[in-house]
Tab-separated table of C-alpha atoms and ligand atoms in Angstrom:
chain	number	residue	atom	x	y	z
A	1	UNK	CA	-13.241	20.637	0.547
A	2	UNK	CA	-14.471	23.825	2.102
A	3	UNK	CA	-16.260	25.665	-0.678
A	4	UNK	CA	-18.309	22.612	-1.514
A	5	UNK	CA	-19.241	22.418	2.168
A	6	UNK	CA	-22.112	20.000	2.288
A	7	UNK	CA	-24.310	21.081	5.137
A	8	UNK	CA	-25.969	17.682	5.259
A	9	UNK	CA	-22.968	16.115	6.901
A	10	UNK	CA	-21.196	18.904	8.712
A	11	UNK	CA	-21.152	22.600	9.423
A	12	UNK	CA	-18.279	25.014	9.445
A	13	UNK	CA	-17.505	27.082	12.448
A	14	UNK	CA	-15.502	30.270	12.366
A	15	UNK	CA	-12.731	30.408	14.972
A	16	UNK	CA	-12.019	34.038	15.761
A	17	UNK	CA	-8.355	35.027	15.760
A	18	UNK	CA	-6.690	35.138	19.157
A	19	UNK	CA	-3.866	37.463	20.010
A	20	UNK	CA	-0.438	36.393	18.864
A	21	UNK	CA	-1.354	33.969	16.128
A	22	UNK	CA	-1.160	35.434	12.659
A	23	UNK	CA	-3.209	33.960	9.870
A	24	UNK	CA	-1.737	33.506	6.394
A	25	UNK	CA	-2.790	36.129	3.842
A	26	UNK	CA	-4.635	35.810	0.550
A	27	UNK	CA	-5.172	38.774	-1.779
A	28	UNK	CA	-8.026	39.800	0.560
A	29	UNK	CA	-5.813	40.101	3.650
A	30	UNK	CA	-5.553	37.717	6.607
A	31	UNK	CA	-7.605	34.566	6.049
A	32	UNK	CA	-10.115	33.185	8.546
A	33	UNK	CA	-9.768	29.973	10.497
A	34	UNK	CA	-12.585	27.431	10.146
A	35	UNK	CA	-13.335	24.149	11.806
A	36	UNK	CA	-15.569	21.428	10.469
A	37	UNK	CA	-18.080	20.191	12.999
A	38	UNK	CA	-19.816	16.954	12.137
A	39	UNK	CA	-23.428	16.105	12.774
A	40	UNK	CA	-22.490	14.237	15.915
A	41	UNK	CA	-20.476	17.182	17.188
A	42	UNK	CA	-17.061	15.736	16.316
A	43	UNK	CA	-14.590	18.445	15.540
A	44	UNK	CA	-12.602	18.219	12.369
A	45	UNK	CA	-9.299	19.518	11.189
A	46	UNK	CA	-9.004	23.303	11.105
A	47	UNK	CA	-8.141	25.231	7.966
A	48	UNK	CA	-7.670	28.775	6.718
A	49	UNK	CA	-9.798	30.157	3.891
A	50	UNK	CA	-10.517	33.536	2.311
A	51	UNK	CA	-12.494	35.934	4.492
A	52	UNK	CA	-14.238	37.749	1.672
A	53	UNK	CA	-14.993	35.247	-1.077
A	54	UNK	CA	-17.469	32.440	-0.801
A	55	UNK	CA	-16.663	30.995	-4.171
A	56	UNK	CA	-13.376	29.270	-4.966
A	57	UNK	CA	-13.534	30.804	-8.411
A	58	UNK	CA	-12.982	34.199	-6.774
A	59	UNK	CA	-10.300	33.151	-4.308
A	60	UNK	CA	-9.107	29.605	-3.905
A	61	UNK	CA	-6.878	30.065	-0.877
A	62	UNK	CA	-6.784	26.965	1.295
A	63	UNK	CA	-4.357	25.883	4.021
A	64	UNK	CA	-4.667	23.438	6.898
A	65	UNK	CA	-3.950	25.056	10.250
A	66	UNK	CA	-1.111	22.631	10.986
A	67	UNK	CA	0.186	22.483	7.431
A	68	UNK	CA	3.869	23.139	6.715
A	69	UNK	CA	4.047	25.471	3.750
A	70	UNK	CA	7.195	25.439	1.647
A	71	UNK	CA	9.268	28.570	1.036
A	72	UNK	CA	8.513	28.337	-2.662
A	73	UNK	CA	4.774	28.286	-2.059
A	74	UNK	CA	5.000	31.201	0.363
A	75	UNK	CA	6.890	33.178	-2.229
A	76	UNK	CA	4.422	32.354	-4.987
A	77	UNK	CA	1.618	33.385	-2.665
A	78	UNK	CA	3.306	36.692	-1.924
A	79	UNK	CA	3.777	37.378	-5.630
A	80	UNK	CA	0.127	36.618	-6.271
A	81	UNK	CA	-1.026	38.842	-3.411
A	82	UNK	CA	1.107	41.697	-4.715
A	83	UNK	CA	-0.218	41.293	-8.231
A	84	UNK	CA	-3.775	41.752	-7.004
A	85	UNK	CA	-3.001	45.072	-5.355
A	86	UNK	CA	-4.426	48.202	-6.989
A	87	UNK	CA	-1.944	49.791	-9.355
A	88	UNK	CA	-2.060	53.205	-7.749
A	89	UNK	CA	-2.077	54.438	-4.184
A	90	UNK	CA	-5.025	56.384	-2.816
A	91	UNK	CA	-2.923	59.520	-3.040
A	92	UNK	CA	-2.152	58.902	-6.712
A	93	UNK	CA	-5.804	58.226	-7.479
A	94	UNK	CA	-6.739	61.477	-5.857
A	95	UNK	CA	-4.154	63.412	-7.840
A	96	UNK	CA	-5.689	61.977	-11.008
A	97	UNK	CA	-9.109	63.054	-9.791
A	98	UNK	CA	-7.948	66.624	-9.220
A	99	UNK	CA	-6.573	66.695	-12.754
A	100	UNK	CA	-9.770	65.185	-14.132
A	101	UNK	CA	-11.992	67.814	-12.493
A	102	UNK	CA	-10.051	70.610	-14.146
A	103	UNK	CA	-10.538	69.171	-17.665
A	104	UNK	CA	-12.995	70.867	-20.001
A	105	UNK	CA	-16.330	69.069	-20.139
A	106	UNK	CA	-15.772	67.517	-23.580
A	107	UNK	CA	-12.541	65.899	-22.397
A	108	UNK	CA	-14.051	64.238	-19.365
A	109	UNK	CA	-14.386	60.584	-20.340
A	110	UNK	CA	-15.085	57.426	-18.397
A	111	UNK	CA	-14.097	54.002	-19.754
A	112	UNK	CA	-16.986	51.645	-19.085
A	113	UNK	CA	-14.968	48.555	-19.866
A	114	UNK	CA	-12.171	49.437	-17.444
A	115	UNK	CA	-14.385	51.397	-15.052
A	116	UNK	CA	-11.908	54.245	-14.815
A	117	UNK	CA	-11.841	57.972	-15.398
A	118	UNK	CA	-9.594	58.677	-18.384
A	119	UNK	CA	-7.030	61.425	-18.525
A	120	UNK	CA	-6.376	62.972	-21.975
A	121	UNK	CA	-3.149	61.049	-22.609
A	122	UNK	CA	-4.847	57.726	-21.912
A	123	UNK	CA	-7.723	57.866	-24.359
A	124	UNK	CA	-5.814	56.235	-27.179
A	125	UNK	CA	-5.135	53.115	-25.143
A	126	UNK	CA	-8.890	52.775	-24.524
A	127	UNK	CA	-9.923	53.711	-28.072
A	128	UNK	CA	-11.526	50.326	-28.731
A	129	UNK	CA	-13.402	50.389	-25.416
A	130	UNK	CA	-16.810	51.800	-24.680
A	131	UNK	CA	-16.495	55.194	-23.046
A	132	UNK	CA	-18.956	57.861	-21.957
A	133	UNK	CA	-18.931	61.560	-21.181
A	134	UNK	CA	-18.950	62.476	-17.526
A	135	UNK	CA	-20.856	65.520	-16.322
A	136	UNK	CA	-20.057	67.324	-13.081
A	137	UNK	CA	-23.237	65.872	-11.595
A	138	UNK	CA	-22.215	62.327	-12.544
A	139	UNK	CA	-18.818	62.835	-10.941
A	140	UNK	CA	-20.594	63.455	-7.679
A	141	UNK	CA	-22.561	60.214	-7.944
A	142	UNK	CA	-19.926	57.505	-8.440
A	143	UNK	CA	-22.411	54.807	-7.397
A	144	UNK	CA	-24.510	55.682	-10.447
A	145	UNK	CA	-21.519	55.933	-12.774
A	146	UNK	CA	-19.841	52.674	-11.770
A	147	UNK	CA	-21.462	49.432	-12.853
A	148	UNK	CA	-22.760	47.659	-9.718
A	149	UNK	CA	-20.823	44.460	-9.105
A	150	UNK	CA	-23.129	41.497	-9.511
A	151	UNK	CA	-21.154	38.540	-8.284
A	152	UNK	CA	-23.940	36.846	-6.366
A	153	UNK	CA	-21.721	34.772	-4.140
A	154	UNK	CA	-19.194	37.293	-2.915
A	155	UNK	CA	-19.945	40.838	-3.739
A	156	UNK	CA	-23.211	41.890	-5.256
A	157	UNK	CA	-23.840	45.593	-4.844
A	158	UNK	CA	-27.347	46.670	-4.032
A	159	UNK	CA	-27.801	50.432	-3.864
A	160	UNK	CA	-30.184	52.233	-1.534
A	161	UNK	CA	-33.135	54.109	-2.973
A	162	UNK	CA	-32.984	57.860	-2.507
A	163	UNK	CA	-35.860	57.516	-0.094
A	164	UNK	CA	-33.983	55.115	2.189
A	165	UNK	CA	-30.714	57.060	1.905
A	166	UNK	CA	-32.385	60.312	2.912
A	167	UNK	CA	-34.286	58.575	5.698
A	168	UNK	CA	-31.020	57.265	7.155
A	169	UNK	CA	-29.220	60.587	6.913
A	170	UNK	CA	-32.169	62.620	8.230
A	171	UNK	CA	-32.584	60.235	11.158
A	172	UNK	CA	-28.922	60.231	12.136
A	173	UNK	CA	-28.620	63.964	11.679
A	174	UNK	CA	-31.683	64.547	13.896
A	175	UNK	CA	-30.009	62.416	16.578
A	176	UNK	CA	-27.063	64.798	16.513
A	177	UNK	CA	-24.540	62.677	14.607
A	178	UNK	CA	-22.079	64.739	12.613
A	179	UNK	CA	-19.674	62.075	11.354
A	180	UNK	CA	-20.784	58.995	9.447
A	181	UNK	CA	-18.488	56.026	9.060
A	182	UNK	CA	-19.773	54.394	5.859
A	183	UNK	CA	-18.826	50.707	5.801
A	184	UNK	CA	-19.896	49.341	2.418
A	185	UNK	CA	-22.314	52.240	1.944
A	186	UNK	CA	-20.913	54.323	-0.950
A	187	UNK	CA	-24.294	55.824	-1.707
A	188	UNK	CA	-24.561	57.372	1.764
A	189	UNK	CA	-21.097	58.827	1.443
A	190	UNK	CA	-21.887	60.547	-1.849
A	191	UNK	CA	-25.271	61.764	-0.627
A	192	UNK	CA	-23.644	63.393	2.395
A	193	UNK	CA	-21.327	65.321	0.111
A	194	UNK	CA	-24.242	66.342	-2.122
A	195	UNK	CA	-26.319	67.447	0.831
A	196	UNK	CA	-23.396	69.458	2.190
A	197	UNK	CA	-23.226	71.310	-1.130
A	198	UNK	CA	-26.925	72.115	-1.028
A	199	UNK	CA	-26.491	73.675	2.413
A	200	UNK	CA	-30.058	72.755	3.350
A	201	UNK	CA	-28.908	70.237	5.927
A	202	UNK	CA	-26.495	70.289	8.829
A	203	UNK	CA	-23.074	69.516	7.338
A	204	UNK	CA	-21.736	66.012	8.016
A	205	UNK	CA	-18.364	64.403	7.565
A	206	UNK	CA	-17.971	60.918	6.187
A	207	UNK	CA	-15.392	58.228	5.586
A	208	UNK	CA	-16.074	55.313	3.229
A	209	UNK	CA	-14.523	51.928	3.979
A	210	UNK	CA	-15.082	49.542	1.074
A	211	UNK	CA	-13.404	46.665	-0.708
A	212	UNK	CA	-14.395	48.047	-4.105
A	213	UNK	CA	-11.321	49.976	-5.093
A	214	UNK	CA	-13.042	51.667	-8.029
A	215	UNK	CA	-14.347	54.185	-5.489
A	216	UNK	CA	-10.780	55.293	-4.746
A	217	UNK	CA	-10.876	57.315	-7.963
A	218	UNK	CA	-13.398	59.784	-6.597
A	219	UNK	CA	-12.138	60.496	-3.100
A	220	UNK	CA	-9.232	61.882	-1.140
A	221	UNK	CA	-7.179	59.896	1.349
A	222	UNK	CA	-9.299	60.950	4.299
A	223	UNK	CA	-12.544	60.066	2.516
A	224	UNK	CA	-11.877	56.518	1.333
A	225	UNK	CA	-9.978	53.481	2.599
A	226	UNK	CA	-9.661	50.194	0.753
A	227	UNK	CA	-10.938	47.920	3.488
A	228	UNK	CA	-12.173	44.373	4.083
A	229	UNK	CA	-14.949	44.258	6.655
A	230	UNK	CA	-14.680	40.498	7.208
A	231	UNK	CA	-11.212	40.663	8.716
A	232	UNK	CA	-10.934	44.371	9.559
A	233	UNK	CA	-8.073	44.673	7.111
A	234	UNK	CA	-6.827	47.932	5.589
A	235	UNK	CA	-5.166	47.062	2.296
A	236	UNK	CA	-3.032	50.191	2.290
A	237	UNK	CA	-2.373	50.124	6.035
A	238	UNK	CA	-4.516	53.256	6.505
A	239	UNK	CA	-5.836	52.387	9.958
A	240	UNK	CA	-4.625	55.832	11.087
A	241	UNK	CA	-7.228	57.451	8.818
A	242	UNK	CA	-9.970	55.564	10.653
A	243	UNK	CA	-8.499	56.494	14.029
A	244	UNK	CA	-8.459	60.166	13.085
A	245	UNK	CA	-12.040	59.910	11.878
A	246	UNK	CA	-13.252	58.200	15.049
A	247	UNK	CA	-11.769	60.925	17.223
A	248	UNK	CA	-14.566	63.276	18.274
A	249	UNK	CA	-13.625	66.930	18.654
A	250	UNK	CA	-15.925	69.544	20.197
A	251	UNK	CA	-19.535	68.789	19.323
A	252	UNK	CA	-18.724	65.940	16.959
A	253	UNK	CA	-20.551	62.618	17.273
A	254	UNK	CA	-19.629	59.527	15.262
A	255	UNK	CA	-21.957	56.787	14.032
A	256	UNK	CA	-21.345	53.817	11.733
A	257	UNK	CA	-23.681	52.516	9.023
A	258	UNK	CA	-22.701	49.200	7.437
A	259	UNK	CA	-24.488	47.357	4.630
A	260	UNK	CA	-22.501	44.154	4.127
A	261	UNK	CA	-23.136	41.575	1.409
A	262	UNK	CA	-25.982	39.420	2.685
A	263	UNK	CA	-24.069	36.194	2.301
A	264	UNK	CA	-21.432	37.514	4.680
A	265	UNK	CA	-20.502	35.693	7.856
A	266	UNK	CA	-22.289	37.358	10.762
A	267	UNK	CA	-19.655	36.354	13.294
A	268	UNK	CA	-16.795	37.793	11.266
A	269	UNK	CA	-18.672	41.038	10.638
A	270	UNK	CA	-19.640	41.374	14.306
A	271	UNK	CA	-16.014	40.876	15.246
A	272	UNK	CA	-14.862	43.664	12.922
A	273	UNK	CA	-17.561	46.024	14.196
A	274	UNK	CA	-16.494	45.271	17.791
A	275	UNK	CA	-12.908	46.130	16.867
A	276	UNK	CA	-14.081	49.444	15.400
A	277	UNK	CA	-16.123	50.141	18.531
A	278	UNK	CA	-13.160	49.351	20.748
A	279	UNK	CA	-10.948	51.681	18.729
A	280	UNK	CA	-13.554	54.458	19.063
A	281	UNK	CA	-13.830	53.902	22.828
A	282	UNK	CA	-10.064	54.155	23.332
A	283	UNK	CA	-9.981	57.424	21.416
A	284	UNK	CA	-12.651	59.203	23.452
A	285	UNK	CA	-11.692	61.200	26.498
A	286	UNK	CA	-12.198	59.137	29.619
A	287	UNK	CA	-15.805	60.121	30.531
A	288	UNK	CA	-17.885	57.649	28.493
A	289	UNK	CA	-15.415	54.886	29.421
A	290	UNK	CA	-17.341	51.734	28.493
A	291	UNK	CA	-19.921	53.074	26.081
A	292	UNK	CA	-20.337	51.354	22.722
A	293	UNK	CA	-19.921	53.198	19.475
A	294	UNK	CA	-23.359	53.893	17.925
A	295	UNK	CA	-23.862	51.610	14.929
A	296	UNK	CA	-26.373	50.539	12.334
A	297	UNK	CA	-25.974	47.235	10.561
A	298	UNK	CA	-28.249	46.684	7.593
A	299	UNK	CA	-29.119	43.028	6.999
A	300	UNK	CA	-32.108	40.746	6.250
A	301	UNK	CA	-34.502	40.171	9.141
A	302	UNK	CA	-33.994	36.415	9.216
A	303	UNK	CA	-30.493	36.926	10.582
A	304	UNK	CA	-31.897	38.586	13.698
A	305	UNK	CA	-31.162	35.682	16.099
A	306	UNK	CA	-27.664	35.325	14.709
A	307	UNK	CA	-26.862	39.035	14.982
A	308	UNK	CA	-28.303	39.366	18.500
A	309	UNK	CA	-26.299	36.347	19.571
A	310	UNK	CA	-23.111	38.139	18.501
A	311	UNK	CA	-24.204	41.652	19.511
A	312	UNK	CA	-26.707	41.427	22.399
A	313	UNK	CA	-27.022	45.214	22.762
A	314	UNK	CA	-28.504	45.497	19.268
A	315	UNK	CA	-32.153	45.431	18.327
A	316	UNK	CA	-33.934	45.111	15.011
A	317	UNK	CA	-36.137	47.928	13.749
A	318	UNK	CA	-39.168	47.435	11.512
A	319	UNK	CA	-37.926	49.876	8.863
A	320	UNK	CA	-37.738	48.210	5.449
A	321	UNK	CA	-34.641	49.296	3.586
A	322	UNK	CA	-35.316	49.911	-0.101
A	323	UNK	CA	-32.912	49.134	-2.949
A	324	UNK	CA	-32.810	50.621	-6.439
A	325	UNK	CA	-31.325	47.746	-8.322
A	326	UNK	CA	-32.784	44.791	-6.482
A	327	UNK	CA	-35.701	44.006	-8.757
A	328	UNK	CA	-37.702	42.137	-6.144
A	329	UNK	CA	-37.245	44.308	-3.135
A	330	UNK	CA	-38.572	47.755	-3.777
A	331	UNK	CA	-40.289	49.331	-0.835
A	332	UNK	CA	-44.004	49.327	-0.457
A	333	UNK	CA	-47.309	47.984	0.667
A	334	UNK	CA	-48.747	48.651	-2.737
A	335	UNK	CA	-45.735	48.241	-4.992
A	336	UNK	CA	-43.952	44.966	-5.334
A	337	UNK	CA	-42.748	42.688	-2.605
A	338	UNK	CA	-41.711	44.172	0.690
A	339	UNK	CA	-38.027	44.401	1.415
A	340	UNK	CA	-36.688	41.800	3.869
A	341	UNK	CA	-33.813	44.103	4.809
A	342	UNK	CA	-33.832	45.790	8.211
A	343	UNK	CA	-31.771	48.037	10.470
A	344	UNK	CA	-29.988	46.467	13.416
A	345	UNK	CA	-28.747	49.057	15.855
A	346	UNK	CA	-27.507	49.728	19.361
A	347	UNK	CA	-29.190	53.146	19.251
A	348	UNK	CA	-32.337	53.043	21.386
A	349	UNK	CA	-35.336	52.076	19.158
A	350	UNK	CA	-37.539	54.653	20.866
A	351	UNK	CA	-35.283	57.419	19.513
A	352	UNK	CA	-35.744	56.370	15.911
A	353	UNK	CA	-38.849	57.752	14.257
A	354	UNK	CA	-40.014	55.799	11.215
A	355	UNK	CA	-41.910	57.630	8.447
A	356	UNK	CA	-45.668	57.666	9.146
A	357	UNK	CA	-46.441	58.376	5.505
A	358	UNK	CA	-44.822	55.056	4.557
A	359	UNK	CA	-47.013	53.118	6.944
A	360	UNK	CA	-45.147	52.996	10.251
A	361	UNK	CA	-46.858	53.773	13.565
A	362	UNK	CA	-45.875	54.153	17.195
A	363	UNK	CA	-46.613	51.312	19.621
A	364	UNK	CA	-46.936	52.910	23.031
A	365	UNK	CA	-46.500	49.593	24.866
A	366	UNK	CA	-43.295	48.608	23.054
A	367	UNK	CA	-42.226	52.266	22.918
A	368	UNK	CA	-40.995	52.006	19.361
A	369	UNK	CA	-42.185	52.626	15.830
A	370	UNK	CA	-43.421	49.540	14.033
A	371	UNK	CA	-44.828	48.602	10.627
A	372	UNK	CA	-48.601	49.125	10.300
A	373	UNK	CA	-49.339	45.403	9.948
A	374	UNK	CA	-47.286	44.594	13.029
A	375	UNK	CA	-50.098	44.554	15.595
A	376	UNK	CA	-49.289	44.481	19.282
A	377	UNK	CA	-50.089	41.113	20.899
A	378	UNK	CA	-51.316	41.484	24.466
A	379	UNK	CA	-50.490	37.844	25.280
A	380	UNK	CA	-46.866	37.996	24.089
A	381	UNK	CA	-46.615	41.667	25.028
A	382	UNK	CA	-44.689	42.516	21.871
A	383	UNK	CA	-45.306	43.612	18.344
A	384	UNK	CA	-44.266	40.203	17.030
A	385	UNK	CA	-43.967	40.452	13.251
A	386	UNK	CA	-40.502	40.129	11.771
A	387	UNK	CA	-41.293	39.870	8.085
A	388	UNK	CA	-43.801	42.700	7.694
A	389	UNK	CA	-46.870	40.464	7.554
A	390	UNK	CA	-49.497	40.392	10.272
A	391	UNK	CA	-48.648	37.517	12.598
A	392	UNK	CA	-51.237	35.712	14.709
A	393	UNK	CA	-51.135	34.232	18.156
A	394	UNK	CA	-51.263	30.444	18.569
A	395	UNK	CA	-52.475	29.549	22.029
A	396	UNK	CA	-51.083	26.008	21.822
A	397	UNK	CA	-47.577	27.277	20.995
A	398	UNK	CA	-48.061	30.264	23.286
A	399	UNK	CA	-46.474	32.583	20.804
A	400	UNK	CA	-47.184	34.540	17.666
A	401	UNK	CA	-46.453	32.845	14.365
A	402	UNK	CA	-46.387	33.691	10.674
A	403	UNK	CA	-49.820	34.046	9.054
A	404	UNK	CA	-49.136	31.162	6.670
A	405	UNK	CA	-48.505	28.698	9.503
A	406	UNK	CA	-51.104	26.338	10.998
A	407	UNK	CA	-50.861	24.516	14.262
A	408	UNK	CA	-49.956	20.888	13.515
A	409	UNK	CA	-51.096	18.481	16.218
A	410	UNK	CA	-48.806	15.631	15.238
A	411	UNK	CA	-45.738	17.895	15.237
A	412	UNK	CA	-46.966	19.764	18.285
A	413	UNK	CA	-46.111	23.102	16.775
A	414	UNK	CA	-47.038	25.574	14.098
A	415	UNK	CA	-45.679	24.970	10.621
A	416	UNK	CA	-46.466	25.511	6.968
A	417	UNK	CA	-49.509	23.425	5.949
A	418	UNK	CA	-47.387	21.355	3.553
A	419	UNK	CA	-44.500	20.753	5.969
A	420	UNK	CA	-42.972	17.266	6.054
A	421	UNK	CA	-45.211	16.158	8.898
A	422	UNK	CA	-43.751	14.105	11.725
A	423	UNK	CA	-40.231	14.612	10.378
A	424	UNK	CA	-39.596	17.662	12.457
A	425	UNK	CA	-40.718	16.050	15.697
A	426	UNK	CA	-38.527	17.422	18.421
A	427	UNK	CA	-36.296	19.077	15.870
A	428	UNK	CA	-36.211	22.761	15.192
A	429	UNK	CA	-34.066	22.779	12.084
A	430	UNK	CA	-31.461	25.403	11.345
A	431	UNK	CA	-32.887	28.886	11.483
A	432	UNK	CA	-30.529	30.044	8.786
A	433	UNK	CA	-31.053	27.363	6.246
A	434	UNK	CA	-33.871	25.147	7.499
A	435	UNK	CA	-31.604	22.115	7.498
A	436	UNK	CA	-32.635	19.530	10.083
A	437	UNK	CA	-29.063	18.262	10.268
A	438	UNK	CA	-27.709	21.042	12.411
A	439	UNK	CA	-28.893	23.824	14.691
A	440	UNK	CA	-28.474	27.447	13.863
A	441	UNK	CA	-25.453	27.770	16.142
A	442	UNK	CA	-23.533	25.267	14.085
A	443	UNK	CA	-24.428	26.898	10.821
A	444	UNK	CA	-21.825	29.175	9.372
A	445	UNK	CA	-24.255	30.192	6.676
A	446	UNK	CA	-21.989	28.318	4.331
A	447	UNK	CA	-25.147	26.533	3.506
A	448	UNK	CA	-26.539	29.934	2.572
A	449	UNK	CA	-24.201	30.561	-0.282
A	450	UNK	CA	-27.001	32.429	-1.906
A	451	UNK	CA	-29.096	34.324	0.560
A	452	UNK	CA	-30.918	35.331	-2.559
A	453	UNK	CA	-31.175	32.692	-5.207
A	454	UNK	CA	-31.072	33.627	-8.842
A	455	UNK	CA	-34.826	33.789	-8.828
A	456	UNK	CA	-34.711	36.323	-6.006
A	457	UNK	CA	-36.190	33.934	-3.469
A	458	UNK	CA	-34.613	34.169	-0.092
A	459	UNK	CA	-33.891	31.307	2.240
A	460	UNK	CA	-36.818	32.123	4.457
A	461	UNK	CA	-39.246	30.807	1.882
A	462	UNK	CA	-42.431	30.867	3.885
B	1	SAH	N1	-26.632	49.814	-0.032
B	1	SAH	C1	-25.271	50.314	-0.127
B	1	SAH	C2	-24.403	49.347	-0.916
B	1	SAH	C3	-24.373	47.969	-0.290
B	1	SAH	S1	-23.726	46.748	-1.372
B	1	SAH	C4	-25.293	51.689	-0.735
B	1	SAH	O1	-26.263	52.021	-1.431
B	1	SAH	O2	-24.373	52.476	-0.507
B	1	SAH	C5	-22.384	46.127	-0.377
B	1	SAH	C6	-21.203	47.055	-0.307
B	1	SAH	O3	-20.208	46.413	0.473
B	1	SAH	C7	-20.577	47.346	-1.647
B	1	SAH	O4	-20.202	48.696	-1.724
B	1	SAH	C8	-19.370	46.444	-1.680
B	1	SAH	O5	-18.323	46.921	-2.495
B	1	SAH	C9	-18.977	46.393	-0.220
B	1	SAH	N2	-18.266	45.170	0.174
B	1	SAH	C10	-18.484	43.907	-0.252
B	1	SAH	N3	-17.644	43.056	0.351
B	1	SAH	C11	-16.869	43.798	1.178
B	1	SAH	C12	-15.811	43.498	2.066
B	1	SAH	N4	-15.367	42.256	2.217
B	1	SAH	N5	-15.246	44.522	2.747
B	1	SAH	C13	-15.671	45.795	2.568
B	1	SAH	N6	-16.671	46.132	1.740
B	1	SAH	C14	-17.260	45.157	1.044
B	2	ZN	ZN1	-10.674	50.952	-21.154
B	3	ZN	ZN1	-46.151	46.619	20.676
B	4	ZN	ZN1	-49.023	26.473	17.195
B	5	ZN	ZN1	-27.436	26.066	8.201
């Protein structure tokens, strides 16, 4: 049973879709094909499961690859998929929004229980619900008005601090980007619009692609698409909107910033981002023929090997992305814990200047900005730290290791002082989950259902 995937006995591998074969659909669009791989490398039967939900409670779609599905079941499935569609089209939502804006201030209400803007005729139906007034300023900050989703397994929403949002926009703007494709980054989209109003910054265009349809209420058709980033699916078929956005006219330059849920499958995300890049490439006039679309993917540092495996042209920057509503991961040397979330990008690291006043410095050997505690190691010839702590060189291992590790002579490598000694002889364990039963390559992260546990601890608990 896939959701109860027990990583002790097998791992799940994602099989990317090949041309021609169409996957069955769940309410979240085309499903993904998985294959069980046992400890001894035996391959199991393949099955389709939901691309977006990691918990069967959220979507229980399951179908063997070779399964014959009856007409009745197909029909029931279709009915279910239809019933999960948003009630209104993007166009209709936008018409409502236009009406809403023109209402007098004391008639602008937002239903907190239903998470919708209410038009005058609808207030009665929501009379028993909690509703609030909505100011013009609040209308421009939907991410502050909407309640962040907090489903830990599938879709928890962690919003950037103002500091990190402005850093991202200032950096991209300084690099000459004029169009920002916001994939799962609603806060960047709204900040761009706010900054455009202020007229202090170079104007930027933006398009938000997000699975959270509540955002549809605040944007026009060319500003928001209901989209699933795990299977590159447009729920309303609006792929043309993305194509128009990716087309660069005159001095326009497009860049993507994505901040996926941290439990998300790296391979599926990388595949979607490659499809976006390919679409962008096809749309540009012939000159830059095989260039890649500039992208930033925001994800925890411990996924670095996994991301670079899928996207070798990317590198990880030291910048620590700050979140408002993630209690444990506010930015800072002095404040609370440091954030484990980093920027992965195919933009050259030497072009990205990290804020000195927050503790970043330039390493002239590596030719990139690094965190102050990330000291250059002459033996490794890199600034080695991944987690923001000062790493130290172990001459026996011939590499830099985490400060909490000690060289263990019976294991022949560095490890935590209280590691299960001798057990790990010759075994590396899974980088993602630490399991000794499989290597990182076999891990689909299904074993990482919670990248962050309820107590806020991440899987890299060292
Ligand atoms: N830091 C960002 C928010 C990141 S939270 C900001 O401040 O703007 C993750 C975002 O990805 C949320 O907006 C969520 O709705 C969206 N998301 C989650 N699953 C998704 C999926 N399968 N496809 C597209 N977007 C998704
Ligand atoms: Zn209501
Ligand atoms: Zn260096
Ligand atoms: Zn060592
Ligand atoms: Zn694993």
